[in-house]
CSV table of C-alpha atoms in Angstrom, one decimal:
chain,number,residue,atom,x,y,z
A,299,MET,CA,3.5,38.1,153.9
A,300,ASN,CA,5.3,40.3,156.0
A,301,VAL,CA,7.7,36.8,157.1
A,302,MET,CA,7.9,36.0,153.2
A,303,GLU,CA,8.8,39.0,152.1
A,304,GLY,CA,11.6,39.4,155.2
A,305,VAL,CA,13.0,36.1,153.0
A,306,ARG,CA,12.9,37.5,149.6
A,307,THR,CA,15.1,40.5,150.4
A,308,LEU,CA,17.4,38.9,152.4
A,309,ASN,CA,17.8,36.1,149.6
A,310,GLN,CA,17.9,38.0,147.4
A,311,THR,CA,20.6,40.7,149.0
A,312,LEU,CA,22.6,37.2,149.6
A,313,LEU,CA,21.9,36.5,145.3
A,314,ASN,CA,22.9,40.6,145.1
A,315,GLN,CA,26.2,40.3,146.9
A,316,PHE,CA,27.3,36.9,145.3
A,317,GLY,CA,27.0,38.3,142.1
A,318,LYS,CA,29.2,41.1,142.9
A,319,GLU,CA,32.0,38.8,143.7
A,320,PHE,CA,31.9,36.5,141.2
A,321,GLY,CA,31.5,39.6,138.3
A,322,ALA,CA,28.2,39.7,137.5
A,323,ASP,CA,27.9,42.2,134.9
A,324,GLY,CA,24.0,40.7,134.1
A,325,VAL,CA,20.7,39.3,135.4
A,326,GLU,CA,18.2,37.4,135.0
A,327,VAL,CA,14.7,37.5,136.0
A,328,SER,CA,13.2,34.2,136.5
A,329,HIS,CA,9.6,33.0,134.8
A,330,HIS,CA,6.5,31.7,136.5
A,331,LYS,CA,3.4,31.1,135.3
A,332,ASN,CA,0.3,33.4,135.9
A,333,SER,CA,2.7,36.7,136.3
A,334,ALA,CA,0.5,40.1,136.7
A,335,PRO,CA,0.4,42.4,133.6
A,336,ASP,CA,3.3,44.4,135.2
A,337,HIS,CA,5.9,42.4,134.6
A,338,ILE,CA,4.6,39.6,132.1
A,339,ASP,CA,5.7,41.9,129.2
A,340,THR,CA,8.6,43.7,130.7
A,341,VAL,CA,10.4,41.4,132.9
A,342,ASP,CA,9.5,37.7,133.1
A,343,GLY,CA,12.0,35.5,132.3
A,344,LYS,CA,14.3,38.1,130.7
A,345,GLN,CA,17.9,39.0,130.5
A,346,PHE,CA,19.8,42.5,131.4
A,347,THR,CA,22.9,44.1,131.9
A,348,ASN,CA,23.0,45.2,135.4
A,349,GLN,CA,22.1,49.0,134.0
A,350,GLU,CA,19.3,48.0,132.3
A,351,TYR,CA,18.0,45.4,134.8
A,352,GLU,CA,18.1,49.0,137.3
A,353,LYS,CA,16.3,51.4,135.0
A,354,ILE,CA,13.7,49.3,134.2
A,355,ASN,CA,12.4,47.6,137.9
A,356,ASN,CA,13.2,51.6,139.0
A,357,GLU,CA,10.4,52.5,136.2
A,358,LEU,CA,8.3,49.8,137.9
A,359,GLN,CA,5.2,49.9,139.9
A,360,ARG,CA,6.0,47.0,141.7
A,361,PRO,CA,10.0,46.4,142.2
A,362,VAL,CA,10.9,42.5,140.9
A,363,GLY,CA,10.1,40.7,144.1
A,364,THR,CA,8.3,43.0,147.1
A,365,LEU,CA,4.8,43.2,146.9
A,366,ASN,CA,4.2,39.6,147.1
A,367,CYS,CA,5.9,39.5,143.2
A,368,TYR,CA,6.9,36.0,143.3
A,369,HIS,CA,10.1,36.8,140.6
A,370,PHE,CA,13.0,37.3,142.3
A,371,SER,CA,16.6,38.4,140.4
A,372,PHE,CA,19.7,36.1,140.3
A,373,PRO,CA,22.9,37.6,138.5
A,374,ILE,CA,24.6,36.2,135.4
A,375,ILE,CA,27.4,36.9,132.9
A,376,LYS,CA,25.5,38.4,130.4
A,377,GLY,CA,25.8,36.8,126.4
A,378,ILE,CA,27.2,33.5,129.0
A,379,ALA,CA,24.4,32.7,131.1
A,380,ARG,CA,21.8,30.5,128.9
A,381,PRO,CA,18.3,31.6,130.0
A,382,GLN,CA,16.8,29.6,132.6
A,383,GLN,CA,13.6,28.8,130.6
A,384,THR,CA,13.3,28.5,126.7
A,385,LYS,CA,11.3,31.8,124.8
A,386,GLU,CA,8.9,29.2,123.4
A,387,VAL,CA,8.1,27.9,127.3
A,388,VAL,CA,7.7,31.7,128.3
A,389,GLU,CA,5.6,32.8,125.6
A,390,ALA,CA,3.7,29.8,125.8
A,391,ASP,CA,2.7,29.9,130.0
A,392,ASN,CA,1.9,33.8,129.0
A,393,LYS,CA,-0.4,33.1,126.2
A,394,ALA,CA,-2.2,30.2,128.7
A,395,ASN,CA,-2.7,33.1,131.8
A,396,THR,CA,-4.2,35.2,129.0
A,397,GLU,CA,-6.1,32.8,127.4
A,398,GLY,CA,-7.5,32.4,130.9
A,399,PHE,CA,-11.1,31.2,131.3
A,400,GLU,CA,-15.3,31.9,131.9
A,401,PHE,CA,-16.3,32.2,135.5
A,402,GLU,CA,-19.3,33.6,136.3
A,403,GLY,CA,-20.0,35.7,132.7
A,404,ILE,CA,-16.2,36.9,133.0
A,405,HIS,CA,-13.7,35.9,131.5
A,406,TYR,CA,-10.5,36.5,133.6
A,407,THR,CA,-6.4,35.9,133.2
A,408,ASN,CA,-5.0,32.9,134.8
A,409,TYR,CA,-2.9,36.0,136.8
A,410,GLU,CA,-6.1,37.7,137.7
A,411,GLY,CA,-7.9,34.4,139.0
A,412,THR,CA,-5.3,33.6,141.0
A,413,GLN,CA,-6.0,37.3,142.7
A,414,LEU,CA,-10.0,35.8,142.9
A,415,GLN,CA,-8.6,33.5,144.5
A,416,ARG,CA,-7.4,35.7,147.1
A,417,ARG,CA,-10.2,37.7,147.5
A,418,LEU,CA,-12.4,34.2,148.4
A,419,GLU,CA,-9.6,32.9,150.6
A,420,THR,CA,-9.9,36.7,153.1
A,421,GLN,CA,-13.8,36.9,153.4
A,422,ILE,CA,-13.4,32.8,154.0
A,423,ARG,CA,-11.7,33.7,156.8
A,424,LYS,CA,-12.8,36.5,157.4
A,425,TYR,CA,-16.2,35.4,158.4
A,426,LYS,CA,-14.8,31.8,160.0
A,427,ASP,CA,-13.4,34.3,162.1
A,428,ARG,CA,-16.5,36.8,163.2
A,429,GLN,CA,-18.5,32.8,163.7
A,430,ILE,CA,-15.4,32.2,166.3
A,431,SER,CA,-16.8,35.6,168.1
A,432,SER,CA,-20.2,35.4,167.4
A,433,ASN,CA,-20.0,31.6,168.9
A,434,ALA,CA,-18.2,33.0,172.2
A,435,LEU,CA,-20.5,36.2,172.5
A,436,GLY,CA,-23.4,33.4,172.1
A,437,ASP,CA,-25.2,35.2,169.1
A,438,GLU,CA,-26.2,32.1,167.5
A,439,GLU,CA,-28.6,33.8,164.9
A,440,ASP,CA,-25.4,35.5,163.9
A,441,VAL,CA,-22.9,31.9,163.8
A,442,TYR,CA,-25.6,30.6,161.9
A,443,LYS,CA,-25.2,33.4,159.6
A,444,CYS,CA,-20.8,32.8,158.8
A,445,GLN,CA,-21.6,29.6,158.6
A,446,GLU,CA,-23.8,30.3,155.4
A,447,LYS,CA,-21.7,32.6,154.1
A,448,ILE,CA,-19.1,30.3,154.5
A,449,ARG,CA,-20.3,27.9,153.2
A,450,ILE,CA,-21.5,30.3,150.1
A,451,TYR,CA,-17.5,31.5,149.4
A,452,SER,CA,-16.5,28.0,149.7
A,453,ASN,CA,-18.2,26.7,146.7
A,454,LYS,CA,-17.5,29.3,144.7
A,455,TYR,CA,-13.8,29.4,145.7
A,456,ASN,CA,-14.2,25.1,144.5
A,457,GLN,CA,-16.4,26.2,141.9
A,458,LEU,CA,-13.9,28.4,140.3
A,459,CYS,CA,-11.0,26.5,140.6
A,460,LYS,CA,-12.4,23.8,139.7
A,461,ILE,CA,-13.4,25.9,136.1
A,462,SER,CA,-9.6,27.7,136.1
A,463,GLY,CA,-7.6,25.0,136.9
A,464,LEU,CA,-5.9,26.8,139.1
A,465,PRO,CA,-4.9,24.9,142.8
A,466,LYS,CA,-6.6,25.4,145.7
A,467,LYS,CA,-5.1,26.8,148.6
A,468,VAL,CA,-5.8,25.2,151.7
A,469,ASP,CA,-3.3,26.5,153.4
A,470,ARG,CA,-4.7,30.2,153.2
A,471,LEU,CA,-8.4,29.2,154.1
A,472,ARG,CA,-7.2,27.6,157.9
A,473,VAL,CA,-8.1,29.6,160.5
A,474,GLU,CA,-7.0,29.0,164.2
A,475,GLY,CA,-9.7,27.3,166.2
A,476,TYR,CA,-12.5,27.8,163.4
A,477,LYS,CA,-15.1,25.1,163.9
A,478,LYS,CA,-18.0,23.8,161.1
A,479,ILE,CA,-21.3,24.2,162.7
A,480,LYS,CA,-24.1,22.2,161.0
A,481,LYS,CA,-27.5,22.5,161.9
């Protein structure tokens, strides 16, 4: 996460420098599906003058491109640059996000679903790490308890992805040295 944040910061710094060099007087914020609520109505897919953007971005609790935000801003010449996404696409994606899905009796926006995915991925990795440690300590009982937790959280994760239509992020489930234990 820290490396990605650093790469995003470097890219944004370069984009801002290029914008200054070609005389950009505005900013467009990228659009992506399943935006967080603090960005969906404020910046997602919108164009601003440099001054408007600076004011709005400084007022956001999570500025654009920080704290795992997938948005990025790029310099434009206001009034000339066409938006990268049509208003219809942005509205349709935001509507789909809000409509979301029902999971275990609770309504989730698609964004909330991605956050639930991240929490489940964290739990799966936690129990994989613990299972590795318990195995190294020879605590067979805890190894099996961890394996059961991994199974439960993995099933829930797969169910969530199936119901919500959100993509699985199997790379986020990997833990070096983990081996599934069968009874």
